[in-house]
């Protein structure tokens, strides 16, 4: 197998990290860019390029997951869901604050899901307005 | 606006370009300082498209490889112009304050 084909196969494997919908539209295009930037005789993706692809893929998954209201009940009752998420977020923070007594990590463990609920509420509100 | 985004828009202000063309152009504009990697470039392009600042111009197949060309939209041009004059205004102030300080030494 030639070096080029080797490299391309490895890049393709990395590109599988991206969400399917995004890949359908952009895989060929990104592959062209990667191959155009490859050095003569290169057989393996560089570490920095691989890390950059994986990070971008995680980012695209996150974007994909939060772009549109995913669930039917979110689309049907957006305002109610926004209020519910905010309420759950606040409740989690309060519980986290109380549990801070029992140890620092409890507070952190509650803050992360609270942040997620706030973020999802923010996205949904944004989607409703636009 | 992040510098990479600013440079991508600047690259497209000269006319439509494909992914690799943007990378080499951004490197040239920034005097070799900014070398975009493919993942970073496409996350930025995806955001810019979602914000309607750029759009797909055309597609070509060269050596069996797909090239998709992007171009600025008019909101994109406007946004880049605003950002450029903001940066310029800041730079002018910075320069004017540095000059008298330098003269004192």
Coordinates of C-alpha atoms in Angstrom, one line a residue:
Chain A
X1 CA 0.0 0.0 0.0
X2 CA 1.3 3.4 -0.9
X3 CA 2.1 6.1 1.8
X4 CA -0.7 8.3 0.5
X5 CA -3.3 5.6 0.7
X6 CA -2.0 4.7 4.2
X7 CA -2.3 8.2 5.4
X8 CA -5.7 8.7 3.8
X9 CA -7.0 5.5 5.6
X10 CA -5.8 6.8 8.9
X11 CA -7.3 10.2 8.4
X12 CA -10.6 8.6 7.5
X13 CA -10.6 6.7 10.7
X14 CA -10.1 9.9 12.6
X15 CA -12.9 11.6 10.7
X16 CA -15.2 8.9 11.9
X17 CA -15.2 10.8 15.3
X18 CA -17.4 13.5 13.7
X19 CA -21.2 13.3 13.9
X20 CA -22.7 11.4 10.9
X21 CA -24.7 14.3 9.5
X22 CA -21.6 16.6 9.6
X23 CA -19.5 13.9 8.0
X24 CA -21.9 13.3 5.1
X25 CA -21.5 16.9 4.1
X26 CA -17.9 17.6 5.0
X27 CA -15.8 14.5 5.2
X28 CA -14.5 14.6 1.6
X29 CA -13.7 18.3 1.8
X30 CA -11.8 18.0 5.1
X31 CA -9.9 15.0 3.8
X32 CA -8.8 17.1 0.8
X33 CA -7.5 19.8 3.2
X34 CA -5.7 17.2 5.3
X35 CA -4.1 15.5 2.3
X36 CA -3.1 18.8 0.7
X37 CA -1.3 19.7 4.0
X38 CA 0.5 16.4 4.3
X39 CA 4.3 16.2 3.9
X40 CA 5.9 14.2 1.2
X41 CA 6.0 10.5 2.2
X42 CA 4.0 11.1 5.4
X43 CA 2.2 7.9 6.5
X44 CA 0.7 8.9 9.8
X45 CA -1.3 11.9 10.9
X46 CA 0.7 14.1 13.2
X47 CA -0.1 14.2 16.9
X48 CA -1.2 17.9 16.9
X49 CA -3.4 17.4 13.8
X50 CA -5.0 14.3 15.3
X51 CA -5.7 16.1 18.6
X52 CA -7.1 19.0 16.7
X53 CA -9.5 16.7 14.8
X54 CA -10.7 14.9 17.9
X55 CA -11.3 18.2 19.8
X56 CA -13.2 19.6 16.8
X57 CA -15.3 16.4 16.6
X58 CA -16.2 16.7 20.3
X59 CA -17.1 20.3 19.7
X60 CA -19.3 19.4 16.7
X61 CA -21.1 16.7 18.7
X62 CA -21.8 19.3 21.3
X63 CA -23.0 21.8 18.7
X64 CA -25.2 19.1 17.1
X65 CA -26.7 18.1 20.4
X66 CA -27.7 21.6 21.4
X67 CA -28.5 23.2 18.0
X68 CA -32.2 22.2 17.8
X69 CA -34.6 21.2 20.4
X70 CA -34.2 17.5 20.2
X71 CA -37.3 16.1 21.9
X72 CA -40.9 16.4 20.9
X73 CA -41.9 17.6 24.3
X74 CA -39.3 20.4 24.2
X75 CA -40.7 21.6 20.9
X76 CA -44.2 21.4 22.1
X77 CA -43.8 23.2 25.4
X78 CA -40.6 25.3 25.1
X79 CA -41.5 28.0 27.6
X80 CA -42.5 25.5 30.3
X81 CA -39.3 23.4 29.7
X82 CA -37.1 26.5 30.0
X83 CA -38.6 27.4 33.4
X84 CA -38.3 23.8 34.5
X85 CA -34.7 23.6 33.5
X86 CA -33.9 26.9 35.3
X87 CA -35.7 25.6 38.4
X88 CA -33.8 22.3 38.3
X89 CA -30.5 24.1 37.8
X90 CA -31.2 26.4 40.8
X91 CA -32.3 23.4 42.9
X92 CA -29.1 21.5 42.0
X93 CA -27.0 24.5 43.0
X94 CA -28.8 24.8 46.4
X95 CA -28.4 21.1 47.0
X96 CA -24.7 21.4 46.0
X97 CA -24.3 24.4 48.4
X98 CA -25.8 22.4 51.3
X99 CA -23.6 19.4 50.5
X100 CA -20.5 21.6 50.3
X101 CA -20.4 20.9 54.1
X102 CA -19.8 17.3 53.4
X103 CA -17.0 17.9 51.0
X104 CA -15.8 20.1 48.2
X105 CA -16.5 17.5 45.4
X106 CA -20.2 17.4 46.2
X107 CA -20.5 21.0 45.2
X108 CA -18.6 20.5 42.0
X109 CA -20.6 17.4 41.2
X110 CA -23.8 19.4 41.4
X111 CA -22.5 22.5 39.6
X112 CA -21.8 20.6 36.3
X113 CA -25.4 19.3 35.8
X114 CA -26.8 22.6 36.9
X115 CA -24.6 24.4 34.3
X116 CA -25.9 21.9 31.7
X117 CA -29.5 22.6 32.5
X118 CA -28.9 26.4 32.4
X119 CA -27.2 26.0 29.1
X120 CA -30.0 23.9 27.6
X121 CA -32.6 26.4 28.9
X122 CA -30.6 29.2 27.3
X123 CA -30.4 27.4 23.9
X124 CA -34.0 26.6 23.9
X125 CA -35.0 30.1 24.7
X126 CA -32.8 31.3 21.9
X127 CA -34.4 28.8 19.5
X128 CA -37.9 29.9 20.5
X129 CA -37.1 33.6 19.9
X130 CA -35.5 33.2 16.5
Chain B
X1 CA -14.1 38.2 17.4
X2 CA -11.3 35.7 17.7
X3 CA -8.2 36.3 15.6
X4 CA -8.5 33.1 13.6
X5 CA -12.1 34.1 12.7
X6 CA -11.0 37.6 11.7
X7 CA -8.2 36.2 9.5
X8 CA -10.6 33.7 7.9
X9 CA -13.0 36.5 7.0
X10 CA -10.1 38.6 5.8
X11 CA -8.9 35.7 3.5
X12 CA -12.4 35.5 2.0
X13 CA -12.6 39.2 1.5
X14 CA -10.2 38.9 -1.4
X15 CA -12.5 36.5 -3.2
X16 CA -13.9 32.9 -2.7
X17 CA -11.5 30.3 -1.5
X18 CA -11.4 26.6 -0.6
X19 CA -10.3 25.1 2.7
X20 CA -6.6 24.7 2.0
X21 CA -6.5 28.0 0.2
X22 CA -7.8 29.7 3.3
X23 CA -5.2 28.0 5.5
X24 CA -2.3 29.1 3.3
X25 CA -3.7 32.6 2.9
X26 CA -4.3 33.0 6.6
X27 CA -0.7 31.9 7.2
X28 CA 0.5 34.6 4.7
X29 CA -1.7 37.4 6.1
X30 CA -0.5 36.7 9.6
X31 CA 3.2 36.5 8.5
X32 CA 3.4 32.8 9.4
X33 CA 2.1 33.3 12.9
X34 CA -1.3 31.6 12.5
X35 CA -1.4 28.1 11.0
X36 CA -4.9 26.8 11.1
X37 CA -5.4 23.1 11.4
X38 CA -8.1 21.4 9.5
X39 CA -10.4 20.7 12.5
X40 CA -10.1 24.2 13.8
X41 CA -10.8 25.6 10.4
X42 CA -13.9 23.6 9.8
X43 CA -15.4 24.3 13.3
X44 CA -14.9 28.0 12.5
X45 CA -16.4 27.7 9.0
X46 CA -19.4 25.8 10.5
X47 CA -20.0 28.6 13.0
X48 CA -19.6 31.3 10.3
X49 CA -22.0 29.6 8.0
X50 CA -24.6 29.2 10.8
X51 CA -24.2 32.9 11.5
X52 CA -24.7 33.6 7.8
X53 CA -21.4 35.5 7.5
X54 CA -20.1 33.2 4.8
X55 CA -21.7 30.8 2.3
X56 CA -20.8 28.1 -0.2
X57 CA -19.7 29.6 -3.5
X58 CA -19.1 26.5 -5.6
X59 CA -17.6 23.0 -5.7
X60 CA -14.8 21.6 -7.8
X61 CA -13.2 18.2 -8.1
X62 CA -9.4 18.4 -8.5
X63 CA -7.3 15.2 -8.6
X64 CA -10.3 13.3 -7.4
X65 CA -10.6 15.5 -4.3
X66 CA -13.5 17.7 -3.4
X67 CA -12.9 21.4 -3.1
X68 CA -15.7 23.5 -1.7
X69 CA -15.2 27.2 -2.1
X70 CA -16.6 29.7 0.4
X71 CA -17.3 33.4 0.0
X72 CA -18.3 36.3 2.3
X73 CA -22.0 37.3 2.4
X74 CA -22.9 41.0 2.7
X75 CA -23.5 40.7 6.5
X76 CA -20.1 39.0 6.6
X77 CA -18.4 42.0 4.8
X78 CA -20.2 44.4 7.2
X79 CA -19.1 42.4 10.2
X80 CA -15.4 42.3 9.0
X81 CA -15.5 46.0 8.2
X82 CA -16.8 46.8 11.7
X83 CA -14.3 44.6 13.4
X84 CA -11.4 46.0 11.3
X85 CA -12.2 49.6 12.1
X86 CA -12.6 48.7 15.8
X87 CA -9.1 47.1 15.8
X88 CA -7.7 50.1 13.9
X89 CA -9.1 52.6 16.3
X90 CA -7.6 50.6 19.2
X91 CA -4.3 50.4 17.5
X92 CA -4.2 54.1 16.8
X93 CA -4.8 54.9 20.4
X94 CA -2.1 52.4 21.5
X95 CA 0.4 53.9 19.1
X96 CA -0.3 57.5 20.0
X97 CA 0.2 56.7 23.7
X98 CA 3.3 54.8 23.2
X99 CA 5.0 57.5 21.1
X100 CA 5.3 60.3 23.8
X101 CA 6.4 57.7 26.4
X102 CA 9.2 56.6 24.0
X103 CA 10.2 60.2 23.4
X104 CA 10.7 60.8 27.1
X105 CA 13.3 58.1 27.4

